[in-house]
Amino acid sequence: MKQDPALLNVHDLQVRFHTPEGTIYAVNGISFHIAEGEAVAVVGESGSGKSVCMMSLLGLIPIPPGEIVSGTAVFLERDLLKLPEKELELVRGRDIGMIFQDPMTSLNPVLTLGRQLTEALVRHFNLTAEEARNRAIELLQLVGIPDAASRLGNYPHQFSGGMRQRVMIAMMLACNPKLLIADEPTTALDVTIQAQIVELVQEIRAKLRMSLIWITHDLGVVAGLADRVLVMYGGTIVEEADVESLYERPQHPYTLALLAALPRVHQRRQSRLKAIPGAPPHLILELTGCPFAPRCEFVRDRCWRERPLLQPVSPTQKTACFVNPHTGEERA
Amino acid sequence: METNEPLVRVRNLKKHFPIRRGIVFERTVGIVQAVDGVSYDIYRGETLGLVGESGCGKSTIGRTMLGLYPPTAGSVNIAGIEVTTARGAQMRLLRRKAQMIFQDPFASLNPRWTVSAIVGEPLRIHNLEPDRQRRDERVKELLELVGLSGRHVNRFPHEFSGGQRQRIGIARALASNPDFIVCDEPIAALDVSIQAQVVNLLEDLQTQLGLTYLFIAHDLSMVRHICDRVAVMYLGGLVELAASDVLYEHPLHPYTQALLSAVPVADPKVARKRQRIVLQGDVPSPINPPPGCRFHTRCPIAQPHCAQVVPEWRQAQPDHWVACHEVEPKQGF
Ligand SMILES: Nc1ncnc2c1ncn2[C@@H]1O[C@H](COP(=O)(O)OP(=O)(O)O)[C@@H](O)[C@H]1O
Ligand SMILES: Nc1ncnc2c1ncn2[C@@H]1O[C@H](COP(=O)(O)OP(=O)(O)O)[C@@H](O)[C@H]1O
Ligand SMILES: [Mg+2]
Ligand SMILES: [Mg+2]
């Protein structure tokens, strides 16, 4: 893997929710790192633990019912999981920016855009009102909002879905963060608007040397955007690879099956789709073996009892599986 | 499967929604031109895809075709039934022969109904199996047809996963032996690994039962896979319609070209090399759509006359329909 210094280093993160229906084992011992300037995609189906994993690092899951059972998350030499709320709030405002699927959850509906943008600038950078206003206009121009100066007086509902997502990105940029965590920011948008937003984030990232964690369920988006990919299933990382290796030679049976189930826009129809039987797990039982075992065509006896750990299989790829899906044989 | 005989014929179909304001004196303050003059055929046994960005009018077309909305103008003929004027027995026949599958099959159903009540309802309404026991048998058959167990009949929708719920919705749609099914984003809410299961099921059922589909979706990769022909819609109108491979490999309309170029490709090598046509701005409002060609405000090749003259819906090549002034017909055609 890349040997750049890690900006964020997460080790053995476990998160559970204690609900009236029982305990939900949402994140089950996850370790990963993000290097400076790197773009990492976190891919997985709904309920695989993507959001909980990232939100728990930022103190954004409700406790209770949530519980962070174990883990460390070192960001700029400090463990986020041990920071007092006050300091964590500063990290969220300044060092780590976030954008979500629904921008309305983080925009205040009763304040004008100008007010929300300039407040952040005044608070974090001690700018004067005049300076903040100019910087706000610059930021809106940077994210491609036409007529930026006159739109400062608009309220969030006066923007379309795609424009709101741009506004969110401008808000996030106001703080000039080192890391951007984007949680399915384009899932609710049409493909043409999605393409605009992806392009915008890429441009900004290149300009500001910002690291990126992009959470998505869309393997198409990932291919055009990420340097490295974490594939999640059942609250675990089942595969970690640089983007080329992942698509060229996936090493986990789940990744392999997922890619095989996708129709390709550039290919003529060849045959029926290769569906994955069954459904993703509910996470109401503690993992004893591999979470994918019930749906895996390579499953062995030990997969039900023993949890495969994420192990390197090449300099650019790790997989949590006892079997090599290309040979069907157990790994040494 | 596909034949040359149209099962469905849509001509100049329009559906406008008035926007009303005021409580005591209600008045019309504007008109949403949700569907504004579309024409196409759907052949018996084929799957016609309908794609376009949200709000462009896809669901409205589907509903208006099935007579769920009265049309503002135009005609729809399904298996010889003139939908827009059908009454009485003709309407009841249409309700049996044409069905719809939704993104969330239970959004409009009573959550306290059992699977048996849900799937059996069309049988009751159309009095297809008056005998209770025969009806239960038929419900079990239908469930097995869509890959569920007949043992599920007494369960409730919330006990099922998303993919299973969609199967139940499909079983319900099949209960009255339809010829034609409008599938309105049937897989949009499902996880990737489940989407393929449902698509395969729809394809198997089509082969087995000779069904004809209108498949509404925004996942253009899946549409290429499942559809024989594809229609592209923009702001209430069709801009292009052609055989799937022709449309994906040789799109003529600049909107189709932009839409296809924006589809994410699950291959990093292709993704990096690809030239995107990034459209500027957002889709205009269907309340005051732009005059002339509706796409001209965002079109990379628009000419002055595009803002004035509505382009004709024509065949630029045999069976390749397009509405654009700037696309030349092929030589010799
Ligand atoms: N506040 C909560 N209370 C209870 N369970 C939760 C809560 N938030 C998330 N979960 C559960 O944790 C699991 C992982 O969820 P999440 O991280 O949101 O998945 P993803 O983002 O991959 O779709 C799911 O089973 C979800 O139901
Ligand atoms: N019942 C209705 N009353 C008023 N406007 C409607 C109604 N249904 C749809 N519309 C409007 O018609 C347009 C097309 O909507 P729809 O057919 O749902 O689009 P799509 O399915 O392509 O997303 C939208 O602008 C929508 O707001
Ligand atoms: Mg999530
Ligand atoms: Mg719709």
Coordinates of C-alpha atoms in Angstrom, one line a residue, chain A residues 45-46 160 163 190-196 198-199 217-221 223-224 243-244 247-248 258-259 261-269 271-280 295, chain B residues 52-54 161 191-194 196-197 199-200 203-204 218 220-222 224-226 245 248-249 258-260 262-272 274 276 278-282 298:
Chain A
E45 CA -24.8 -2.3 0.4
S46 CA -27.2 -0.5 2.7
S160 CA -32.4 22.7 -6.5
M163 CA -27.3 23.3 -6.2
D190 CA -29.6 12.3 -11.3
V191 CA -26.6 11.0 -13.2
T192 CA -25.9 14.3 -15.0
I193 CA -25.9 16.2 -11.7
Q194 CA -23.9 13.4 -10.1
A195 CA -21.3 13.8 -12.8
Q196 CA -21.1 17.6 -12.1
V198 CA -18.0 14.3 -8.7
E199 CA -16.1 16.6 -11.1
H217 CA -23.0 1.8 -2.8
D218 CA -22.2 2.5 -6.5
L219 CA -19.2 0.7 -7.9
G220 CA -19.5 2.8 -11.0
V221 CA -18.9 6.1 -9.1
A223 CA -14.1 3.6 -10.4
G224 CA -13.8 7.2 -11.5
V243 CA -8.8 0.9 -7.5
E244 CA -7.2 -0.9 -10.5
Y247 CA -11.8 -4.1 -10.6
E248 CA -9.2 -6.1 -12.5
L258 CA -20.9 -7.9 -6.9
L259 CA -18.9 -6.9 -10.0
A261 CA -23.9 -8.9 -11.0
L262 CA -23.5 -5.4 -12.6
P263 CA -24.7 -4.9 -16.1
R264 CA -22.2 -2.8 -18.1
V265 CA -23.3 0.3 -20.0
H266 CA -20.5 -0.2 -22.6
Q267 CA -21.2 -3.8 -23.3
R268 CA -23.9 -5.5 -25.4
R269 CA -26.1 -7.8 -23.4
S271 CA -26.4 -13.3 -20.9
R272 CA -28.5 -13.3 -17.7
L273 CA -27.1 -11.3 -14.9
K274 CA -25.2 -13.4 -12.3
A275 CA -27.3 -12.7 -9.2
I276 CA -26.1 -13.2 -5.7
P277 CA -28.6 -15.5 -3.9
G278 CA -30.0 -14.6 -0.5
A279 CA -29.9 -11.2 1.3
P280 CA -27.4 -9.2 3.3
R295 CA -24.3 -16.4 0.3
Chain B
G52 CA -34.7 10.4 -18.2
E53 CA -33.9 12.5 -15.2
S54 CA -36.3 12.7 -12.2
S161 CA -36.7 -8.0 2.9
D191 CA -29.4 -3.3 -3.1
V192 CA -27.1 -4.1 -6.0
S193 CA -26.9 -7.8 -5.1
I194 CA -30.7 -8.0 -5.1
A196 CA -30.0 -8.7 -10.4
Q197 CA -32.3 -11.3 -8.8
V199 CA -34.3 -8.3 -13.1
N200 CA -33.7 -12.0 -13.8
E203 CA -36.9 -11.6 -17.7
D204 CA -37.9 -15.2 -16.9
H218 CA -32.8 5.8 -14.3
L220 CA -28.9 3.3 -17.8
S221 CA -26.7 0.2 -17.5
M222 CA -29.5 -1.9 -16.3
R224 CA -29.3 -1.5 -21.7
H225 CA -29.3 -5.0 -20.2
I226 CA -33.0 -5.6 -20.0
D245 CA -27.5 -1.2 -28.8
Y248 CA -26.1 3.2 -26.6
E249 CA -23.5 2.9 -29.4
A258 CA -24.7 13.8 -22.5
L259 CA -26.8 11.4 -20.4
L260 CA -24.8 8.4 -21.5
A262 CA -22.5 10.8 -17.4
V263 CA -23.2 7.2 -16.5
P264 CA -20.6 6.0 -14.1
V265 CA -18.6 3.1 -15.6
A266 CA -17.4 0.3 -13.2
D267 CA -13.9 0.2 -14.8
P268 CA -11.2 2.6 -13.6
K269 CA -9.4 2.5 -17.0
V270 CA -12.4 3.5 -19.0
A271 CA -13.6 5.9 -16.3
R272 CA -10.3 7.8 -16.5
R274 CA -13.7 9.0 -20.8
R276 CA -17.8 13.6 -20.4
V278 CA -21.1 17.9 -18.7
L279 CA -24.4 19.8 -19.1
Q280 CA -24.5 23.2 -17.5
G281 CA -27.2 24.1 -15.0
D282 CA -30.3 22.3 -14.0
R298 CA -28.6 23.4 -22.1

